[in-house]
PDB file of C-alpha atoms in Angstrom:
ATOM      1  CA  SER A  77      30.060   4.058   2.791  1.00  0.00           C
ATOM      2  CA  GLY A  78      31.395   3.064  -0.585  1.00  0.00           C
ATOM      3  CA  VAL A  79      34.910   2.746  -1.907  1.00  0.00           C
ATOM      4  CA  TYR A  80      36.680   6.115  -2.092  1.00  0.00           C
ATOM      5  CA  ARG A  81      37.912   7.286  -5.448  1.00  0.00           C
ATOM      6  CA  ILE A  82      38.794  10.882  -6.284  1.00  0.00           C
ATOM      7  CA  GLY A  83      35.549  12.644  -7.124  1.00  0.00           C
ATOM      8  CA  SER A  84      33.212   9.853  -6.036  1.00  0.00           C
ATOM      9  CA  SER A  85      31.740   8.296  -2.903  1.00  0.00           C
ATOM     10  CA  VAL A  86      32.501  11.248  -0.643  1.00  0.00           C
ATOM     11  CA  GLU A  87      28.812  12.188  -0.673  1.00  0.00           C
ATOM     12  CA  PHE A  88      27.915   8.781   0.752  1.00  0.00           C
ATOM     13  CA  ASP A  89      30.403   9.231   3.566  1.00  0.00           C
ATOM     14  CA  TRP A  90      28.962  12.679   4.323  1.00  0.00           C
ATOM     15  CA  CYS A  91      25.443  11.224   4.311  1.00  0.00           C
ATOM     16  CA  SER A  92      26.446   8.355   6.602  1.00  0.00           C
ATOM     17  CA  VAL A  93      28.158  10.636   9.110  1.00  0.00           C
ATOM     18  CA  SER A  94      25.203  13.058   9.012  1.00  0.00           C
ATOM     19  CA  ALA A  95      22.791  10.171   9.694  1.00  0.00           C
ATOM     20  CA  ILE A  96      24.924   8.979  12.619  1.00  0.00           C
ATOM     21  CA  ARG A  97      25.032  12.476  14.089  1.00  0.00           C
ATOM     22  CA  ALA A  98      21.256  12.839  13.683  1.00  0.00           C
ATOM     23  CA  LEU A  99      20.715   9.515  15.460  1.00  0.00           C
ATOM     24  CA  ARG A 100      23.019  10.649  18.268  1.00  0.00           C
ATOM     25  CA  GLY A 101      20.986  13.858  18.546  1.00  0.00           C
ATOM     26  CA  LEU A 102      17.861  11.729  18.980  1.00  0.00           C
ATOM     27  CA  GLY A 103      19.536   9.694  21.709  1.00  0.00           C
ATOM     28  CA  ARG A 104      19.815   6.600  19.482  1.00  0.00           C
ATOM     29  CA  LYS A 105      22.851   4.356  19.222  1.00  0.00           C
ATOM     30  CA  SER A 106      24.387   3.677  15.822  1.00  0.00           C
ATOM     31  CA  VAL A 107      26.283   0.795  14.257  1.00  0.00           C
ATOM     32  CA  MET A 108      28.240   1.385  11.043  1.00  0.00           C
ATOM     33  CA  ILE A 109      29.465  -1.222   8.589  1.00  0.00           C
ATOM     34  CA  ASN A 110      32.165   0.266   6.403  1.00  0.00           C
ATOM     35  CA  TYR A 111      34.757  -1.410   4.246  1.00  0.00           C
ATOM     36  CA  ASN A 112      36.711   1.769   3.460  1.00  0.00           C
ATOM     37  CA  PRO A 113      39.079   2.838   6.268  1.00  0.00           C
ATOM     38  CA  GLU A 114      39.904   6.103   4.467  1.00  0.00           C
ATOM     39  CA  THR A 115      36.566   7.766   5.185  1.00  0.00           C
ATOM     40  CA  VAL A 116      35.441  10.077   7.974  1.00  0.00           C
ATOM     41  CA  SER A 117      32.765   7.664   9.182  1.00  0.00           C
ATOM     42  CA  THR A 118      35.538   5.327  10.304  1.00  0.00           C
ATOM     43  CA  ASP A 119      36.621   7.857  12.918  1.00  0.00           C
ATOM     44  CA  TYR A 120      36.276   6.036  16.214  1.00  0.00           C
ATOM     45  CA  ASP A 121      34.037   8.653  17.812  1.00  0.00           C
ATOM     46  CA  GLU A 122      31.459   9.000  15.011  1.00  0.00           C
ATOM     47  CA  CYS A 123      29.381   5.920  15.807  1.00  0.00           C
ATOM     48  CA  ASP A 124      28.824   3.683  18.804  1.00  0.00           C
ATOM     49  CA  ARG A 125      30.053   0.542  17.045  1.00  0.00           C
ATOM     50  CA  LEU A 126      32.101   0.288  13.871  1.00  0.00           C
ATOM     51  CA  TYR A 127      32.682  -2.809  11.765  1.00  0.00           C
ATOM     52  CA  PHE A 128      35.224  -2.965   8.965  1.00  0.00           C
ATOM     53  CA  GLU A 129      33.478  -5.660   6.970  1.00  0.00           C
ATOM     54  CA  GLU A 130      32.496  -6.348   3.405  1.00  0.00           C
ATOM     55  CA  LEU A 131      29.072  -5.047   2.436  1.00  0.00           C
ATOM     56  CA  SER A 132      27.386  -8.370   1.771  1.00  0.00           C
ATOM     57  CA  LEU A 133      24.029  -9.680   2.884  1.00  0.00           C
ATOM     58  CA  GLU A 134      25.673 -12.272   5.136  1.00  0.00           C
ATOM     59  CA  ARG A 135      27.854  -9.716   6.984  1.00  0.00           C
ATOM     60  CA  VAL A 136      24.999  -7.234   7.336  1.00  0.00           C
ATOM     61  CA  LEU A 137      22.725  -9.928   8.776  1.00  0.00           C
ATOM     62  CA  ASP A 138      25.483 -11.075  11.153  1.00  0.00           C
ATOM     63  CA  VAL A 139      26.043  -7.552  12.491  1.00  0.00           C
ATOM     64  CA  TYR A 140      22.309  -6.757  12.627  1.00  0.00           C
ATOM     65  CA  GLU A 141      21.687  -9.861  14.735  1.00  0.00           C
ATOM     66  CA  LEU A 142      24.811  -9.538  16.908  1.00  0.00           C
ATOM     67  CA  GLU A 143      24.073  -5.905  17.758  1.00  0.00           C
ATOM     68  CA  GLY A 144      20.324  -6.431  18.214  1.00  0.00           C
ATOM     69  CA  CYS A 145      19.553  -3.588  15.807  1.00  0.00           C
ATOM     70  CA  ASP A 146      16.012  -2.224  15.565  1.00  0.00           C
ATOM     71  CA  GLN A 147      16.393  -0.945  11.996  1.00  0.00           C
ATOM     72  CA  ALA A 148      18.887  -0.454   9.199  1.00  0.00           C
ATOM     73  CA  ILE A 149      19.421   2.719   7.198  1.00  0.00           C
ATOM     74  CA  VAL A 150      20.524   1.794   3.682  1.00  0.00           C
ATOM     75  CA  SER A 151      19.667   4.949   1.772  1.00  0.00           C
ATOM     76  CA  VAL A 152      22.853   6.830   2.703  1.00  0.00           C
ATOM     77  CA  GLY A 153      25.400   4.203   1.695  1.00  0.00           C
ATOM     78  CA  GLY A 154      25.361   4.172  -2.089  1.00  0.00           C
ATOM     79  CA  GLN A 155      24.789   1.434  -4.638  1.00  0.00           C
ATOM     80  CA  ILE A 156      25.744  -1.675  -2.652  1.00  0.00           C
ATOM     81  CA  PRO A 157      23.324  -1.084   0.254  1.00  0.00           C
ATOM     82  CA  ASN A 158      20.578  -0.153  -2.218  1.00  0.00           C
ATOM     83  CA  THR A 159      21.022  -3.457  -4.032  1.00  0.00           C
ATOM     84  CA  LEU A 160      20.951  -5.328  -0.704  1.00  0.00           C
ATOM     85  CA  ALA A 161      17.790  -3.603   0.558  1.00  0.00           C
ATOM     86  CA  LEU A 162      15.243  -6.063  -0.856  1.00  0.00           C
ATOM     87  CA  LYS A 163      17.199  -9.094   0.358  1.00  0.00           C
ATOM     88  CA  MET A 164      17.552  -7.466   3.771  1.00  0.00           C
ATOM     89  CA  GLY A 165      13.802  -6.818   3.943  1.00  0.00           C
ATOM     90  CA  ASN A 166      13.127 -10.418   2.931  1.00  0.00           C
ATOM     91  CA  SER A 167      15.448 -11.500   5.761  1.00  0.00           C
ATOM     92  CA  ASP A 168      13.354  -9.702   8.403  1.00  0.00           C
ATOM     93  CA  VAL A 169      15.600  -6.651   8.638  1.00  0.00           C
ATOM     94  CA  LYS A 170      13.501  -3.556   9.270  1.00  0.00           C
ATOM     95  CA  VAL A 171      14.741  -1.018   6.717  1.00  0.00           C
ATOM     96  CA  ALA A 172      14.174   2.575   7.822  1.00  0.00           C
ATOM     97  CA  GLY A 173      12.794   5.136   5.379  1.00  0.00           C
ATOM     98  CA  THR A 174      12.022   4.106   1.829  1.00  0.00           C
ATOM     99  CA  THR A 175      10.750   0.528   1.652  1.00  0.00           C
ATOM    100  CA  PRO A 176      13.017  -2.150   0.183  1.00  0.00           C
ATOM    101  CA  GLU A 177      10.410  -2.775  -2.514  1.00  0.00           C
ATOM    102  CA  MET A 178      10.485   0.855  -3.654  1.00  0.00           C
ATOM    103  CA  ILE A 179      14.295   0.949  -3.548  1.00  0.00           C
ATOM    104  CA  ASP A 180      14.286  -2.167  -5.746  1.00  0.00           C
ATOM    105  CA  THR A 181      11.773  -0.551  -8.120  1.00  0.00           C
ATOM    106  CA  ALA A 182      14.016   2.499  -8.453  1.00  0.00           C
ATOM    107  CA  GLU A 183      17.142   0.357  -8.970  1.00  0.00           C
ATOM    108  CA  ASP A 184      15.638  -2.052 -11.537  1.00  0.00           C
ATOM    109  CA  ARG A 185      15.328  -0.323 -14.923  1.00  0.00           C
ATOM    110  CA  ASN A 186      12.446  -2.523 -16.098  1.00  0.00           C
ATOM    111  CA  LYS A 187      10.448  -2.028 -12.905  1.00  0.00           C
ATOM    112  CA  PHE A 188      11.138   1.707 -12.913  1.00  0.00           C
ATOM    113  CA  SER A 189      10.119   2.028 -16.561  1.00  0.00           C
ATOM    114  CA  ALA A 190       6.894   0.105 -15.864  1.00  0.00           C
ATOM    115  CA  LEU A 191       6.154   2.397 -12.895  1.00  0.00           C
ATOM    116  CA  CYS A 192       6.693   5.482 -15.065  1.00  0.00           C
ATOM    117  CA  ASP A 193       4.455   4.017 -17.776  1.00  0.00           C
ATOM    118  CA  SER A 194       1.720   3.255 -15.220  1.00  0.00           C
ATOM    119  CA  VAL A 195       1.516   6.899 -14.166  1.00  0.00           C
ATOM    120  CA  GLY A 196       1.855   8.340 -17.673  1.00  0.00           C
ATOM    121  CA  ILE A 197       5.455   9.538 -17.533  1.00  0.00           C
ATOM    122  CA  ASP A 198       7.277   9.199 -20.856  1.00  0.00           C
TER     123      ASP A 198
END
């Protein structure tokens, strides 16, 4: 989840908690990295393991390896996880859902514009 400011970031917290609850419903364990202790996802009973760490590639890789994670869900955490997605994929992290390459294409204005041009969208 991202930094909480009035009127922003709450949707990412809701998305993160919803993803954790869906994983629980599927019988899967969840690990959350969150640097904002003011959000609901920091509640001790929402996820199986909770890390209050910076959202950097190094910390994500450390936690991913330490916990023996199968996959990482980045699409519910906001801008920082989206910008880390490609680097995570290049570091052998299996990103669930949208591929890191497509996340990068959507985040990079030049790549996104080229994609739109290639399919005839003005």
